[in-house]
Amino acid sequence: MSVLCPPTTYLPPIAKIASFSATQLLDALTYLQSLYHPEVRGSRRKRAQVPMSNGEQNLRLRHEDDGQLELHAIRSDAFERSYSIRWLTTLIAQLEVWQDLSHSKKVSLDDLGIPGHSLAHTEMIVQQAASLLAICAGVAAAGMITRHFIFNSIDGQRRVEAQLTDIPLDNNDYGSVGAQTWGGACVLAEMIVDDPERFGLDSSHCTESRRLNVLELGAGTGLVSVVVMKLLDRLPSSNHREVHVVATDFHPSVLANLKSNVNANVPSTHNQITPTHSVTTHFLDWSSFSTAPRPDCLSYPFDVILGADIIYEAQHAVWIRDCLKGLMRRPSDSTISPAAFHLVIPLRSTHTFESSTVESVFLKACDADLVILSKEFIACDAYGDYPRGQGSIDEDVEYIYYKIGWFNARL
C-alpha cells in the first residue's frame, strides 16, 4: 500500500479552488473517496497465496497492517475530516456560482473565462462532492453514494469496470434493501469475470451461435447485470451470437435506480452494447409470477440465471423455484450447454433459517425438478474501515455459492 497523505496535504488549497481544472478537482474527489468512502463489506474473495518464506510473509503482513493503520489514523482524525468538510463545502459553493452565472448570462463557462470546465463536468463534480460531504459529515444515509468497481481476472486477461449509484432506503422500507450494493453481488461479479465459462457465458469451446439469454433476479443496483453485459461485449465468443440480458427487481425506487445505473453504464440510448447485445430492466414479483401476465422480455427461456444476496425471507426460495420453473431453459438438445441458476448468499447468523431454505427447497428432487448441482463455501476479507485486530468487525464474511439446474441435466 502506498503512503497516504492527509487531506490538508493532498487537496488543492481552499483559497485557490477556482484556479484548478475539472480533471484536478475530480482527482481530489477520487482521493477523498478512497479515504472516506464506506467500502462494501465482505466483497473481496480470499485467494490462494503464492508460496513465500516466513520472513517474506511477515514483511508483507507488516506492510498491510501499516497501511491499514495509516488509513485508520487519517479517517479517525477529527481535524482532517473537518478540513475535508470545509473543502467540499467551498468547492460546491464555487461550482454553484459558476453554474448560476452560466445560466443567467446564457453562455458557456469558457465564455465566462473559466476554461477546463463544462456544465456537464460541473454538475458531475457537484454530485460527487455532495455525496462525499454527506459521508464526511456522518449522514451518508441521507444522500446517494456513487461507487466505482473494478474486477480483474486472476490470469489478467479480463478487466471490467462499473460505476453505480446506491440510493437511500425508501423510508426504512425493508423491501427496498436492493437500493444498496451488497457484498454478495460483488462476489458473484468477481467470480463471473474470473471464469465466465463456469457460468455458461463463454462458448469458446463449442460452436453455438444461437441467442444467449441471461436473467438476474433481484438485481438491486444492477452490479451483476452490468458486469455481465460488459464482459460479454469483450469476449470473442460472444461476437457471433445474439445476447440479451434482463435485470429484474420488485421495489419501485430500486427498479428506478436499477434502470438509471444500467443506462449510465451502457453507451447507447437503446441499451445496446453491440448491434446484437442488449440489456433490459423490468419489474418482477416472484410471489405472483405464475399468475401475472408475462412481458415480452421474460417470454423466452433463459440459459443463465443469476442471483446474489436475494434470500432474506423464508418464502423467497419457494418463490424463486417457481420462477425458475417458468423461466429456465429445459434440457432438450445435448449439444447445448445445460441452463443453470447461479446463487450467492451470505452466511448471516441473523438469517440462518432463511438461508437453510435453499437446501430444503432444492435438495430433494425427482426427474422434473430443479436441484442443487454443486455447492461451494467462499470466504471474504471484511476489514472495511478497520485495521486488523481493531474494531468489532469479524475477520471474514462467508458466502455459499450454489449452482442449481434440472435434475435430468446433471453432468
XYZ file of C-alpha atoms in Angstrom:
411
model
C 0.000 0.000 0.000
C 1.438 3.360 -0.991
C 1.997 6.122 1.550
C -1.188 8.075 2.205
C -1.356 11.852 2.537
C -3.836 13.610 4.819
C -6.418 15.825 3.062
C -4.706 19.001 4.310
C -1.635 17.979 2.287
C -3.200 16.394 -0.790
C -6.170 18.648 -1.627
C -5.830 21.879 -3.622
C -5.728 24.865 -1.234
C -9.205 26.079 -0.332
C -8.390 29.666 -1.316
C -7.314 28.562 -4.812
C -10.022 26.027 -5.696
C -11.318 28.226 -8.514
C -7.965 28.052 -10.313
C -7.926 24.245 -10.649
C -9.201 22.335 -13.675
C -12.090 19.859 -13.651
C -9.590 16.994 -14.011
C -7.624 18.145 -10.974
C -10.783 18.567 -8.894
C -12.049 15.124 -9.897
C -8.687 13.662 -8.896
C -9.020 15.313 -5.483
C -12.540 13.917 -5.080
C -11.345 10.451 -6.061
C -8.665 10.642 -3.391
C -11.144 11.781 -0.740
C -13.417 8.954 -1.802
C -10.604 6.438 -1.247
C -10.173 7.806 2.279
C -13.724 8.197 3.485
C -15.980 6.204 1.180
C -17.574 3.253 3.019
C -16.495 0.010 1.386
C -18.961 -2.755 0.597
C -18.351 -5.190 3.441
C -17.257 -8.712 2.565
C -16.828 -8.020 -1.147
C -13.338 -9.435 -1.797
C -12.701 -13.169 -2.041
C -9.691 -14.640 -0.344
C -7.425 -16.135 -2.998
C -4.653 -18.673 -2.852
C -1.381 -17.036 -1.895
C 1.915 -17.508 -3.733
C 4.251 -19.600 -1.533
C 6.755 -17.446 0.353
C 9.163 -17.714 3.244
C 8.092 -16.804 6.765
C 10.223 -13.684 6.553
C 8.581 -12.567 3.313
C 5.120 -13.312 4.661
C 5.761 -11.390 7.881
C 7.100 -8.425 5.891
C 4.037 -8.407 3.610
C 1.631 -8.630 6.539
C 3.524 -5.841 8.306
C 3.181 -3.608 5.235
C -0.546 -4.413 5.005
C -1.074 -3.702 8.685
C 0.913 -0.443 8.472
C -1.230 0.673 5.542
C -4.454 -0.176 7.385
C -3.284 1.657 10.488
C -2.279 4.684 8.409
C -5.668 4.771 6.723
C -7.477 4.339 10.029
C -5.424 7.182 11.581
C -6.440 9.605 8.814
C -10.104 8.555 8.899
C -10.287 8.998 12.675
C -8.520 12.388 12.688
C -11.245 14.910 13.512
C -9.243 17.872 12.184
C -8.607 16.220 8.802
C -12.277 15.280 8.475
C -13.319 18.816 9.416
C -10.925 20.242 6.824
C -12.356 17.894 4.177
C -15.866 19.091 5.004
C -14.819 22.748 4.648
C -13.016 21.981 1.378
C -16.046 20.178 -0.083
C -18.407 22.936 1.055
C -16.227 25.583 -0.595
C -15.953 23.524 -3.782
C -19.722 23.073 -4.078
C -20.353 26.774 -3.418
C -17.799 27.801 -6.088
C -19.255 25.443 -8.689
C -22.795 26.624 -7.978
C -21.679 30.236 -8.523
C -20.281 29.242 -11.925
C -23.473 27.407 -12.818
C -25.660 30.357 -11.842
C -23.501 32.744 -13.891
C -23.650 30.465 -16.914
C -27.442 30.110 -16.704
C -28.128 33.783 -16.048
C -25.895 35.024 -18.868
C -26.814 32.064 -21.144
C -23.191 31.476 -22.084
C -20.703 28.653 -21.582
C -18.149 28.574 -18.795
C -15.404 29.076 -21.388
C -17.077 32.328 -22.447
C -17.035 33.404 -18.807
C -13.262 32.927 -18.704
C -13.458 29.637 -16.781
C -11.517 27.232 -19.028
C -11.255 23.494 -18.427
C -14.832 23.181 -17.168
C -18.166 22.377 -18.781
C -21.639 22.396 -17.262
C -21.725 18.588 -17.516
C -18.393 18.315 -15.677
C -19.529 20.849 -13.110
C -22.771 19.010 -12.372
C -20.909 15.700 -12.023
C -18.377 17.235 -9.618
C -21.162 18.798 -7.543
C -22.951 15.452 -7.265
C -19.803 13.587 -6.200
C -18.791 16.333 -3.778
C -22.269 16.407 -2.204
C -22.186 12.623 -1.723
C -18.767 12.807 -0.059
C -19.855 15.747 2.072
C -22.739 13.677 3.444
C -20.349 10.813 4.236
C -17.753 13.027 5.914
C -20.464 14.745 7.949
C -21.734 11.376 9.153
C -25.065 11.456 7.356
C -24.370 9.099 4.475
C -27.854 7.617 4.734
C -29.286 10.999 3.745
C -27.773 11.032 0.277
C -26.714 8.953 -2.695
C -23.354 7.211 -2.944
C -21.572 6.586 -6.250
C -19.286 3.551 -6.234
C -16.625 2.631 -8.783
C -15.994 -1.111 -9.123
C -13.071 -2.808 -10.879
C -12.944 -6.578 -11.396
C -9.827 -8.307 -12.734
C -9.476 -11.984 -13.565
C -6.682 -13.864 -11.805
C -4.908 -14.509 -15.109
C -5.019 -10.810 -16.011
C -6.896 -11.481 -19.260
C -10.125 -9.683 -18.329
C -10.943 -6.391 -16.637
C -14.430 -4.950 -16.174
C -15.310 -1.596 -14.603
C -18.683 -0.284 -13.494
C -19.884 2.869 -11.777
C -23.121 2.518 -9.828
C -25.233 4.661 -7.551
C -26.572 3.454 -4.203
C -29.670 5.313 -3.028
C -31.151 5.665 0.478
C -33.599 3.055 1.703
C -37.179 4.105 0.966
C -38.391 5.372 4.357
C -36.671 2.427 6.020
C -38.810 0.062 3.927
C -37.215 -3.383 4.256
C -38.342 -4.217 0.721
C -36.027 -1.538 -0.665
C -32.776 -3.176 0.543
C -31.784 -3.520 -3.130
C -31.112 0.223 -3.129
C -27.690 -0.611 -1.678
C -24.882 -2.692 -3.220
C -24.301 -5.810 -1.120
C -21.193 -7.937 -0.816
C -22.809 -10.955 -2.462
C -23.214 -9.052 -5.729
C -19.526 -8.087 -5.648
C -18.503 -11.700 -5.017
C -20.671 -13.075 -7.833
C -19.465 -10.385 -10.267
C -15.837 -11.139 -9.395
C -16.375 -14.876 -9.904
C -18.004 -14.299 -13.291
C -15.157 -12.108 -14.555
C -12.625 -14.631 -13.269
C -14.210 -17.629 -15.003
C -17.061 -16.783 -17.430
C -17.077 -20.300 -18.883
C -18.029 -21.688 -15.478
C -21.196 -19.596 -15.650
C -22.111 -20.552 -19.204
C -21.122 -17.158 -20.610
C -18.114 -18.151 -22.715
C -18.748 -20.625 -25.530
C -15.172 -20.646 -26.837
C -15.080 -24.437 -26.784
C -18.250 -25.041 -28.773
C -19.845 -23.904 -31.996
C -23.054 -22.471 -30.526
C -24.320 -19.466 -32.417
C -27.840 -19.258 -31.070
C -29.155 -16.492 -28.864
C -27.857 -16.336 -25.267
C -30.430 -15.190 -22.700
C -29.262 -14.045 -19.257
C -31.565 -13.102 -16.369
C -30.782 -11.572 -12.977
C -33.293 -11.949 -10.154
C -33.318 -9.219 -7.507
C -30.761 -7.175 -9.436
C -30.722 -4.300 -6.909
C -28.274 -1.659 -8.087
C -27.522 -3.761 -11.173
C -23.877 -4.600 -10.492
C -24.014 -8.222 -11.663
C -26.029 -7.476 -14.813
C -23.808 -4.531 -15.742
C -20.651 -6.612 -15.266
C -22.115 -9.484 -17.308
C -23.093 -7.312 -20.248
C -19.752 -5.516 -20.299
C -17.894 -8.812 -20.043
C -19.870 -10.406 -22.865
C -19.069 -7.446 -25.070
C -15.355 -8.217 -24.584
C -15.471 -11.985 -25.076
C -14.610 -13.017 -28.651
C -17.006 -15.960 -28.354
C -19.941 -13.551 -27.947
C -19.280 -11.582 -31.122
C -21.080 -14.092 -33.328
C -24.167 -14.561 -31.166
C -27.176 -12.557 -30.089
C -27.103 -11.753 -26.357
C -29.950 -10.459 -24.204
C -29.549 -9.577 -20.519
C -32.629 -8.849 -18.392
C -32.187 -7.312 -14.925
C -35.278 -7.533 -12.709
C -36.419 -6.249 -9.341
C -39.599 -5.520 -7.429
C -39.491 -2.338 -5.348
C -40.362 0.852 -7.347
C -37.451 3.009 -6.123
C -34.983 0.131 -6.521
C -36.225 -0.568 -10.046
C -35.919 3.110 -10.996
C -32.333 3.228 -9.692
C -31.547 -0.069 -11.434
C -32.680 1.383 -14.756
C -30.653 4.548 -14.152
C -27.495 2.541 -13.367
C -27.885 0.339 -16.430
C -28.408 3.371 -18.672
C -25.343 5.088 -17.166
C -23.120 2.088 -17.900
C -24.350 1.263 -21.396
C -23.093 3.695 -24.057
C -26.266 3.606 -26.150
C -29.629 5.215 -25.537
C -31.173 1.983 -26.769
C -29.375 -0.102 -24.129
C -27.274 -1.868 -26.743
C -23.568 -2.523 -26.400
C -23.237 -4.019 -29.885
C -25.954 -4.402 -32.557
C -26.703 -7.898 -31.225
C -26.197 -7.307 -27.487
C -28.880 -5.667 -25.352
C -29.875 -5.228 -21.717
C -33.339 -4.581 -20.325
C -34.650 -3.780 -16.853
C -38.084 -4.968 -15.793
C -40.393 -5.409 -12.821
C -40.702 -8.957 -11.486
C -42.742 -10.025 -8.470
C -41.663 -13.552 -7.530
C -44.755 -14.150 -5.395
C -47.206 -13.627 -8.272
C -45.073 -14.793 -11.195
C -47.224 -17.829 -12.036
C -50.451 -15.807 -12.241
C -49.298 -12.441 -13.626
C -49.069 -11.677 -17.375
C -45.567 -12.245 -18.689
C -43.903 -9.340 -20.547
C -42.084 -9.938 -23.845
C -38.647 -9.687 -22.248
C -39.498 -12.632 -19.965
C -41.358 -14.700 -22.567
C -38.363 -16.744 -23.755
C -36.320 -19.361 -21.834
C -33.106 -18.255 -20.124
C -29.763 -20.061 -20.320
C -28.129 -18.306 -17.373
C -29.999 -17.021 -14.317
C -28.159 -15.150 -11.572
C -28.989 -14.139 -8.028
C -26.892 -12.504 -5.292
C -27.979 -11.958 -1.692
C -31.660 -12.476 -2.505
C -32.703 -14.971 0.206
C -33.666 -12.968 3.285
C -37.251 -14.140 3.891
C -38.422 -17.709 4.477
C -40.646 -17.878 1.386
C -38.075 -16.495 -1.072
C -36.567 -19.872 -2.030
C -40.025 -21.291 -2.866
C -40.970 -18.238 -4.935
C -37.634 -18.315 -6.763
C -38.013 -22.026 -7.533
C -41.427 -21.336 -9.098
C -39.940 -18.528 -11.188
C -37.092 -20.770 -12.346
C -39.516 -23.472 -13.462
C -41.164 -20.962 -15.777
C -38.048 -19.118 -16.926
C -35.086 -21.521 -17.123
C -34.436 -23.317 -20.406
C -35.266 -27.004 -20.096
C -32.836 -29.634 -21.401
C -33.800 -30.650 -24.909
C -30.650 -30.630 -27.015
C -27.487 -32.407 -25.876
C -25.344 -30.066 -27.989
C -26.456 -27.066 -25.941
C -24.919 -26.367 -22.544
C -27.473 -27.027 -19.777
C -29.107 -23.948 -18.280
C -28.320 -23.121 -14.651
C -29.197 -20.783 -11.807
C -26.154 -19.356 -10.012
C -26.897 -18.151 -6.489
C -24.592 -16.495 -3.934
C -25.913 -15.926 -0.413
C -24.112 -14.778 2.756
C -23.980 -16.881 5.894
C -25.579 -14.440 8.331
C -26.254 -15.546 11.883
C -29.432 -13.457 11.827
C -30.787 -15.268 8.744
C -29.757 -18.874 9.378
C -33.242 -20.275 8.852
C -33.859 -18.245 5.687
C -30.549 -19.438 4.195
C -31.324 -23.069 5.046
C -34.489 -22.931 2.935
C -32.364 -23.065 -0.227
C -31.305 -26.615 0.581
C -34.695 -27.721 1.852
C -36.359 -26.476 -1.351
C -33.770 -27.653 -3.891
C -32.079 -30.670 -2.295
C -34.840 -33.260 -2.745
C -35.984 -33.729 -6.312
C -37.407 -36.057 -8.896
C -36.832 -36.096 -12.648
C -38.860 -32.937 -13.320
C -37.377 -30.833 -10.536
C -34.578 -28.335 -10.015
C -31.758 -29.496 -7.772
C -28.500 -28.260 -6.286
C -25.790 -29.391 -8.699
C -22.869 -28.032 -6.698
C -22.160 -26.078 -3.528
C -19.089 -24.039 -2.586
C -18.134 -22.046 0.504
C -16.432 -18.692 -0.107
C -14.525 -16.640 2.464
C -14.040 -12.891 2.019
C -11.985 -10.300 3.851
C -14.161 -7.986 5.893
C -11.792 -5.422 7.333
C -13.561 -2.453 5.770
C -12.628 0.696 7.675
C -10.836 -1.230 10.424
C -7.201 -2.347 10.559
C -6.572 -5.896 11.688
C -7.189 -6.532 15.342
C -9.285 -3.359 15.830
C -12.986 -2.684 15.781
C -15.827 -5.161 16.118
C -15.958 -6.475 12.562
C -15.231 -10.177 12.129
C -12.188 -11.010 10.077
C -14.147 -12.960 7.457
C -17.533 -12.838 5.786
C -18.648 -16.203 4.436
C -20.864 -16.970 1.460
C -22.276 -20.081 -0.207
C -22.335 -20.378 -3.984
C -24.992 -22.762 -5.332
C -25.309 -23.967 -8.901
C -28.879 -25.138 -9.428
C -30.175 -26.917 -12.523
C -32.601 -29.508 -13.868
C -32.334 -32.955 -12.256
C -32.195 -34.762 -15.605
C -29.457 -32.417 -16.856
C -26.931 -33.421 -14.175
C -23.387 -33.701 -15.512
